[in-house]
Amino acid sequence: MPDLLQLQVHDLQVDVLTGIYSEETHLPQPLRISVTADLDLPERFAPDTPLSASKSYIDLKHAATTALPQGVHFTLIEGVAEHICETVLLSDSRVRRVEVRIVKLAIAENGESIGITLVRNRR
């Protein structure tokens, strides 16, 4: 199995237009989004290795926040996760795999995590 680098941005709270039921469709819902990206990596990271040898965490945060289209209603949170995966995969050819976990905060009653995890691999 080849070596890899996992970049992680976890527990971003983002308000997104999503939902099926009428009470869900008119206002954004709070989602907790986590993104993990597996990257090919150089042979070694030395103390003076430049950022270009890796990837900025800000790119993952951007994919889960400001890259989500404003005013677009996602029927399913799976669609939100798909958009995030596509954004990350298109941003850098070294990304091999993206995992997006989304928790729907508005439907939790006792602090439980209710949501999905979507994984996409570069084909």
CSV table of N, CA and C in Angstrom, one decimal:
chain,number,residue,atom,x,y,z
A,1,MET,N,0.8,-1.2,0.0
A,1,MET,CA,0.0,0.0,0.0
A,1,MET,C,0.9,1.2,0.0
A,2,PRO,N,0.6,2.2,-0.9
A,2,PRO,CA,1.5,3.4,-0.9
A,2,PRO,C,1.3,4.3,0.3
A,3,ASP,N,2.3,5.1,0.6
A,3,ASP,CA,2.2,6.1,1.6
A,3,ASP,C,1.2,7.2,1.2
A,4,LEU,N,0.6,7.8,2.1
A,4,LEU,CA,-0.3,8.9,1.8
A,4,LEU,C,-0.3,9.9,2.9
A,5,LEU,N,-0.8,11.1,2.6
A,5,LEU,CA,-1.0,12.2,3.6
A,5,LEU,C,-2.5,12.4,3.7
A,6,GLN,N,-3.0,12.5,4.9
A,6,GLN,CA,-4.4,12.8,5.1
A,6,GLN,C,-4.5,14.3,5.6
A,7,LEU,N,-5.2,15.1,4.9
A,7,LEU,CA,-5.5,16.5,5.4
A,7,LEU,C,-6.9,16.4,5.9
A,8,GLN,N,-7.1,17.1,7.1
A,8,GLN,CA,-8.4,17.0,7.7
A,8,GLN,C,-8.9,18.4,8.2
A,9,VAL,N,-10.1,18.6,7.9
A,9,VAL,CA,-10.8,19.8,8.5
A,9,VAL,C,-12.1,19.3,9.0
A,10,HIS,N,-12.2,19.3,10.3
A,10,HIS,CA,-13.4,18.7,11.0
A,10,HIS,C,-14.3,19.7,11.7
A,11,ASP,N,-15.5,19.4,11.8
A,11,ASP,CA,-16.5,20.0,12.6
A,11,ASP,C,-16.8,21.5,12.2
A,12,LEU,N,-16.8,21.8,10.9
A,12,LEU,CA,-17.2,23.1,10.5
A,12,LEU,C,-18.7,23.2,10.6
A,13,GLN,N,-19.2,24.3,11.2
A,13,GLN,CA,-20.7,24.4,11.2
A,13,GLN,C,-21.0,25.4,10.1
A,14,VAL,N,-21.9,24.9,9.1
A,14,VAL,CA,-22.3,25.6,7.9
A,14,VAL,C,-23.8,25.6,7.8
A,15,ASP,N,-24.4,26.7,7.5
A,15,ASP,CA,-25.8,26.7,7.2
A,15,ASP,C,-26.0,26.5,5.7
A,16,VAL,N,-26.8,25.5,5.4
A,16,VAL,CA,-27.1,25.1,4.0
A,16,VAL,C,-28.5,24.9,3.7
A,17,LEU,N,-29.0,25.4,2.6
A,17,LEU,CA,-30.4,25.1,2.2
A,17,LEU,C,-30.5,23.7,1.8
A,18,THR,N,-31.2,22.9,2.6
A,18,THR,CA,-31.3,21.4,2.3
A,18,THR,C,-32.5,20.9,3.0
A,19,GLY,N,-33.0,19.8,2.5
A,19,GLY,CA,-34.2,19.1,3.1
A,19,GLY,C,-35.2,18.8,2.1
A,20,ILE,N,-36.1,17.9,2.5
A,20,ILE,CA,-37.2,17.4,1.7
A,20,ILE,C,-38.5,17.9,2.2
A,21,TYR,N,-38.7,18.0,3.5
A,21,TYR,CA,-40.0,18.3,4.1
A,21,TYR,C,-40.2,19.8,4.1
A,22,SER,N,-41.4,20.3,4.0
A,22,SER,CA,-41.7,21.7,3.8
A,22,SER,C,-41.1,22.6,4.9
A,23,GLU,N,-41.1,22.0,6.1
A,23,GLU,CA,-40.5,22.8,7.2
A,23,GLU,C,-39.0,23.0,7.1
A,24,GLU,N,-38.4,22.2,6.2
A,24,GLU,CA,-36.9,22.2,6.0
A,24,GLU,C,-36.5,23.1,4.8
A,25,THR,N,-37.4,23.3,3.9
A,25,THR,CA,-36.9,23.8,2.6
A,25,THR,C,-36.8,25.3,2.5
A,26,HIS,N,-37.4,26.1,3.4
A,26,HIS,CA,-37.4,27.5,3.3
A,26,HIS,C,-36.3,28.3,4.1
A,27,LEU,N,-35.6,27.6,5.0
A,27,LEU,CA,-34.5,28.2,5.7
A,27,LEU,C,-33.3,27.3,5.7
A,28,PRO,N,-32.1,27.9,5.8
A,28,PRO,CA,-30.9,27.1,5.8
A,28,PRO,C,-30.9,26.2,7.1
A,29,GLN,N,-30.3,25.0,7.0
A,29,GLN,CA,-30.2,24.2,8.2
A,29,GLN,C,-28.7,24.1,8.6
A,30,PRO,N,-28.5,24.1,9.9
A,30,PRO,CA,-27.1,24.0,10.4
A,30,PRO,C,-26.6,22.5,10.2
A,31,LEU,N,-25.4,22.4,9.5
A,31,LEU,CA,-24.8,21.1,9.3
A,31,LEU,C,-23.4,21.2,9.9
A,32,ARG,N,-22.9,20.1,10.4
A,32,ARG,CA,-21.6,19.9,10.9
A,32,ARG,C,-20.8,19.1,9.8
A,33,ILE,N,-19.9,19.7,9.2
A,33,ILE,CA,-19.2,19.1,8.0
A,33,ILE,C,-17.7,18.9,8.4
A,34,SER,N,-17.3,17.6,8.0
A,34,SER,CA,-15.9,17.3,8.2
A,34,SER,C,-15.4,16.7,6.8
A,35,VAL,N,-14.2,17.1,6.5
A,35,VAL,CA,-13.6,16.7,5.2
A,35,VAL,C,-12.2,16.1,5.4
A,36,THR,N,-11.9,15.0,4.9
A,36,THR,CA,-10.6,14.3,4.9
A,36,THR,C,-10.2,14.1,3.5
A,37,ALA,N,-9.0,14.5,3.1
A,37,ALA,CA,-8.5,14.3,1.7
A,37,ALA,C,-7.2,13.5,1.8
A,38,ASP,N,-7.1,12.4,1.1
A,38,ASP,CA,-5.9,11.6,1.0
A,38,ASP,C,-5.1,12.1,-0.2
A,39,LEU,N,-3.9,12.4,0.0
A,39,LEU,CA,-3.0,12.9,-1.1
A,39,LEU,C,-1.8,12.0,-1.3
A,40,ASP,N,-1.3,12.0,-2.5
A,40,ASP,CA,0.0,11.5,-2.8
A,40,ASP,C,1.0,12.4,-2.1
A,41,LEU,N,2.1,11.9,-1.7
A,41,LEU,CA,3.1,12.8,-1.0
A,41,LEU,C,4.5,12.6,-1.5
A,42,PRO,N,5.3,13.6,-1.3
A,42,PRO,CA,6.7,13.4,-1.7
A,42,PRO,C,7.4,12.3,-0.9
A,43,GLU,N,8.6,12.0,-1.3
A,43,GLU,CA,9.4,11.0,-0.6
A,43,GLU,C,9.6,11.3,0.9
A,44,ARG,N,9.8,12.6,1.1
A,44,ARG,CA,10.1,13.0,2.5
A,44,ARG,C,9.7,14.5,2.7
A,45,PHE,N,9.3,14.8,3.9
A,45,PHE,CA,9.1,16.2,4.3
A,45,PHE,C,10.2,16.7,5.2
A,46,ALA,N,11.0,17.5,4.6
A,46,ALA,CA,12.2,18.1,5.4
A,46,ALA,C,11.7,19.4,6.1
A,47,PRO,N,12.5,19.9,7.0
A,47,PRO,CA,12.0,21.1,7.7
A,47,PRO,C,11.8,22.3,6.8
A,48,ASP,N,12.4,22.4,5.7
A,48,ASP,CA,12.2,23.5,4.8
A,48,ASP,C,11.4,23.2,3.6
A,49,THR,N,10.6,22.1,3.7
A,49,THR,CA,9.7,21.7,2.6
A,49,THR,C,8.6,22.8,2.4
A,50,PRO,N,8.4,23.3,1.1
A,50,PRO,CA,7.4,24.3,0.9
A,50,PRO,C,6.0,23.8,0.9
A,51,LEU,N,5.1,24.7,1.1
A,51,LEU,CA,3.7,24.3,1.1
A,51,LEU,C,3.2,23.6,-0.2
A,52,SER,N,3.9,24.0,-1.3
A,52,SER,CA,3.5,23.4,-2.6
A,52,SER,C,3.7,21.9,-2.6
A,53,ALA,N,4.5,21.3,-1.6
A,53,ALA,CA,4.6,19.9,-1.5
A,53,ALA,C,3.5,19.2,-0.9
A,54,SER,N,2.6,20.0,-0.3
A,54,SER,CA,1.4,19.5,0.4
A,54,SER,C,0.2,20.2,-0.2
A,55,LYS,N,-0.8,20.5,0.6
A,55,LYS,CA,-2.0,21.2,0.2
A,55,LYS,C,-2.5,22.0,1.4
A,56,SER,N,-3.0,23.1,1.1
A,56,SER,CA,-3.5,24.0,2.2
A,56,SER,C,-4.8,23.5,2.8
A,57,TYR,N,-4.9,23.5,4.1
A,57,TYR,CA,-6.1,23.1,4.8
A,57,TYR,C,-7.2,24.1,4.4
A,58,ILE,N,-6.9,25.3,4.0
A,58,ILE,CA,-7.9,26.3,3.6
A,58,ILE,C,-8.6,25.9,2.4
A,59,ASP,N,-8.0,25.1,1.5
A,59,ASP,CA,-8.7,24.6,0.3
A,59,ASP,C,-9.9,23.6,0.8
A,60,LEU,N,-9.6,22.8,1.8
A,60,LEU,CA,-10.7,21.9,2.3
A,60,LEU,C,-11.8,22.7,2.9
A,61,LYS,N,-11.4,23.7,3.7
A,61,LYS,CA,-12.4,24.6,4.4
A,61,LYS,C,-13.2,25.3,3.4
A,62,HIS,N,-12.6,25.8,2.3
A,62,HIS,CA,-13.3,26.5,1.3
A,62,HIS,C,-14.3,25.6,0.6
A,63,ALA,N,-13.9,24.4,0.3
A,63,ALA,CA,-14.8,23.4,-0.4
A,63,ALA,C,-16.1,23.2,0.4
A,64,ALA,N,-16.0,23.2,1.8
A,64,ALA,CA,-17.1,23.0,2.6
A,64,ALA,C,-17.9,24.2,3.1
A,65,THR,N,-17.4,25.4,2.7
A,65,THR,CA,-18.1,26.6,3.1
A,65,THR,C,-18.3,27.5,1.9
A,66,THR,N,-17.4,28.4,1.6
A,66,THR,CA,-17.6,29.4,0.5
A,66,THR,C,-17.8,28.8,-0.9
A,67,ALA,N,-17.3,27.6,-1.1
A,67,ALA,CA,-17.5,27.0,-2.5
A,67,ALA,C,-18.9,26.4,-2.7
A,68,LEU,N,-19.7,26.3,-1.6
A,68,LEU,CA,-21.1,25.8,-1.7
A,68,LEU,C,-21.9,27.0,-2.3
A,69,PRO,N,-22.7,26.7,-3.4
A,69,PRO,CA,-23.4,27.8,-4.1
A,69,PRO,C,-24.5,28.4,-3.2
A,70,GLN,N,-24.5,29.7,-3.1
A,70,GLN,CA,-25.5,30.4,-2.3
A,70,GLN,C,-26.8,30.4,-3.0
A,71,GLY,N,-27.9,30.2,-2.3
A,71,GLY,CA,-29.2,30.2,-2.8
A,71,GLY,C,-29.6,28.9,-3.5
A,72,VAL,N,-28.8,27.9,-3.5
A,72,VAL,CA,-29.1,26.6,-4.2
A,72,VAL,C,-29.6,25.7,-3.1
A,73,HIS,N,-30.8,25.1,-3.3
A,73,HIS,CA,-31.4,24.1,-2.4
A,73,HIS,C,-30.9,22.7,-2.8
A,74,PHE,N,-30.3,22.0,-1.8
A,74,PHE,CA,-29.9,20.6,-2.0
A,74,PHE,C,-30.9,19.8,-1.4
A,75,THR,N,-31.6,19.0,-2.1
A,75,THR,CA,-32.7,18.1,-1.6
A,75,THR,C,-32.1,17.2,-0.5
A,76,LEU,N,-31.0,16.6,-0.8
A,76,LEU,CA,-30.3,15.6,0.1
A,76,LEU,C,-29.0,16.2,0.5
A,77,ILE,N,-28.6,15.8,1.7
A,77,ILE,CA,-27.3,16.2,2.2
A,77,ILE,C,-26.2,15.5,1.4
A,78,GLU,N,-26.6,14.4,0.8
A,78,GLU,CA,-25.7,13.6,-0.1
A,78,GLU,C,-25.2,14.5,-1.2
A,79,GLY,N,-26.1,15.4,-1.7
A,79,GLY,CA,-25.8,16.3,-2.8
A,79,GLY,C,-24.7,17.4,-2.3
A,80,VAL,N,-24.9,17.8,-1.1
A,80,VAL,CA,-23.9,18.7,-0.5
A,80,VAL,C,-22.5,18.0,-0.4
A,81,ALA,N,-22.5,16.8,0.1
A,81,ALA,CA,-21.3,16.0,0.2
A,81,ALA,C,-20.6,15.8,-1.2
A,82,GLU,N,-21.5,15.5,-2.2
A,82,GLU,CA,-21.0,15.3,-3.6
A,82,GLU,C,-20.3,16.6,-4.1
A,83,HIS,N,-20.9,17.8,-3.9
A,83,HIS,CA,-20.4,19.0,-4.3
A,83,HIS,C,-19.0,19.3,-3.7
A,84,ILE,N,-18.9,19.0,-2.4
A,84,ILE,CA,-17.6,19.2,-1.7
A,84,ILE,C,-16.6,18.2,-2.2
A,85,CYS,N,-16.9,17.0,-2.4
A,85,CYS,CA,-15.9,16.0,-3.0
A,85,CYS,C,-15.4,16.5,-4.4
A,86,GLU,N,-16.4,16.9,-5.2
A,86,GLU,CA,-16.0,17.3,-6.6
A,86,GLU,C,-15.0,18.5,-6.5
A,87,THR,N,-15.4,19.5,-5.6
A,87,THR,CA,-14.5,20.7,-5.5
A,87,THR,C,-13.1,20.3,-5.0
A,88,VAL,N,-13.0,19.4,-4.1
A,88,VAL,CA,-11.6,19.0,-3.6
A,88,VAL,C,-10.9,18.2,-4.7
A,89,LEU,N,-11.6,17.3,-5.3
A,89,LEU,CA,-10.9,16.4,-6.3
A,89,LEU,C,-10.4,17.3,-7.5
A,90,LEU,N,-11.2,18.3,-7.9
A,90,LEU,CA,-10.9,19.1,-9.1
A,90,LEU,C,-9.8,20.1,-8.7
A,91,SER,N,-9.6,20.4,-7.5
A,91,SER,CA,-8.6,21.4,-7.1
A,91,SER,C,-7.2,21.0,-7.1
A,92,ASP,N,-6.9,19.6,-7.1
A,92,ASP,CA,-5.5,19.2,-7.0
A,92,ASP,C,-5.5,17.7,-7.5
A,93,SER,N,-4.7,17.4,-8.5
A,93,SER,CA,-4.6,16.1,-9.1
A,93,SER,C,-3.9,15.1,-8.1
A,94,ARG,N,-3.3,15.6,-7.0
A,94,ARG,CA,-2.6,14.7,-6.1
A,94,ARG,C,-3.7,14.1,-5.1
A,95,VAL,N,-4.9,14.7,-5.1
A,95,VAL,CA,-5.9,14.1,-4.2
A,95,VAL,C,-6.4,12.8,-4.7
A,96,ARG,N,-6.3,11.7,-4.0
A,96,ARG,CA,-6.7,10.4,-4.4
A,96,ARG,C,-8.1,10.0,-3.9
A,97,ARG,N,-8.5,10.5,-2.7
A,97,ARG,CA,-9.7,10.1,-2.1
A,97,ARG,C,-10.2,11.3,-1.2
A,98,VAL,N,-11.5,11.5,-1.2
A,98,VAL,CA,-12.1,12.5,-0.3
A,98,VAL,C,-13.2,11.8,0.5
A,99,GLU,N,-13.2,12.1,1.7
A,99,GLU,CA,-14.3,11.7,2.6
A,99,GLU,C,-15.0,12.9,3.2
A,100,VAL,N,-16.3,12.9,3.1
A,100,VAL,CA,-17.1,14.0,3.7
A,100,VAL,C,-18.1,13.4,4.6
A,101,ARG,N,-18.1,13.9,5.8
A,101,ARG,CA,-19.1,13.5,6.8
A,101,ARG,C,-19.9,14.7,7.2
A,102,ILE,N,-21.2,14.5,7.1
A,102,ILE,CA,-22.2,15.6,7.4
A,102,ILE,C,-23.1,15.1,8.5
A,103,VAL,N,-23.3,16.0,9.5
A,103,VAL,CA,-24.2,15.7,10.6
A,103,VAL,C,-25.3,16.8,10.5
A,104,LYS,N,-26.6,16.4,10.6
A,104,LYS,CA,-27.7,17.3,10.6
A,104,LYS,C,-27.9,17.7,12.0
A,105,LEU,N,-27.5,18.9,12.4
A,105,LEU,CA,-27.6,19.4,13.8
A,105,LEU,C,-29.0,19.6,14.2
A,106,ALA,N,-29.9,20.1,13.3
A,106,ALA,CA,-31.3,20.5,13.7
A,106,ALA,C,-32.2,19.3,14.1
A,107,ILE,N,-31.8,18.1,13.7
A,107,ILE,CA,-32.7,17.0,14.1
A,107,ILE,C,-32.2,16.2,15.3
A,108,ALA,N,-31.1,16.5,15.8
A,108,ALA,CA,-30.6,15.9,17.0
A,108,ALA,C,-31.4,16.3,18.2
A,109,GLU,N,-31.8,15.3,19.1
A,109,GLU,CA,-32.6,15.6,20.3
A,109,GLU,C,-31.8,15.4,21.5
A,110,ASN,N,-30.8,14.5,21.5
A,110,ASN,CA,-30.0,14.2,22.7
A,110,ASN,C,-28.5,14.2,22.5
A,111,GLY,N,-28.1,15.1,21.5
A,111,GLY,CA,-26.7,15.2,21.2
A,111,GLY,C,-26.2,14.1,20.3
A,112,GLU,N,-27.1,13.3,19.8
A,112,GLU,CA,-26.6,12.2,18.9
A,112,GLU,C,-26.2,12.9,17.5
A,113,SER,N,-25.4,12.1,16.8
A,113,SER,CA,-25.0,12.5,15.4
A,113,SER,C,-25.7,11.8,14.4
A,114,ILE,N,-26.6,12.5,13.6
A,114,ILE,CA,-27.4,11.9,12.6
A,114,ILE,C,-26.9,12.5,11.3
A,115,GLY,N,-26.5,11.6,10.4
A,115,GLY,CA,-26.0,12.1,9.1
A,115,GLY,C,-25.4,11.1,8.2
A,116,ILE,N,-24.5,11.5,7.3
A,116,ILE,CA,-24.0,10.6,6.3
A,116,ILE,C,-22.5,10.8,6.2
A,117,THR,N,-21.8,9.8,5.6
A,117,THR,CA,-20.4,9.9,5.1
A,117,THR,C,-20.4,9.4,3.7
A,118,LEU,N,-19.8,10.3,2.8
A,118,LEU,CA,-19.7,10.0,1.4
A,118,LEU,C,-18.2,9.9,1.1
A,119,VAL,N,-17.7,8.9,0.4
A,119,VAL,CA,-16.3,8.8,0.0
A,119,VAL,C,-16.3,8.7,-1.5
A,120,ARG,N,-15.4,9.5,-2.1
A,120,ARG,CA,-15.2,9.4,-3.5
A,120,ARG,C,-13.7,9.2,-3.8
A,121,ASN,N,-13.4,8.3,-4.7
A,121,ASN,CA,-12.0,8.1,-5.1
A,121,ASN,C,-11.8,8.6,-6.5
A,122,ARG,N,-10.5,9.1,-6.7
A,122,ARG,CA,-10.2,9.6,-8.1
A,122,ARG,C,-10.3,8.3,-9.0
A,123,ARG,N,-10.9,8.5,-10.2
A,123,ARG,CA,-11.0,7.4,-11.1
A,123,ARG,C,-10.1,7.6,-12.3
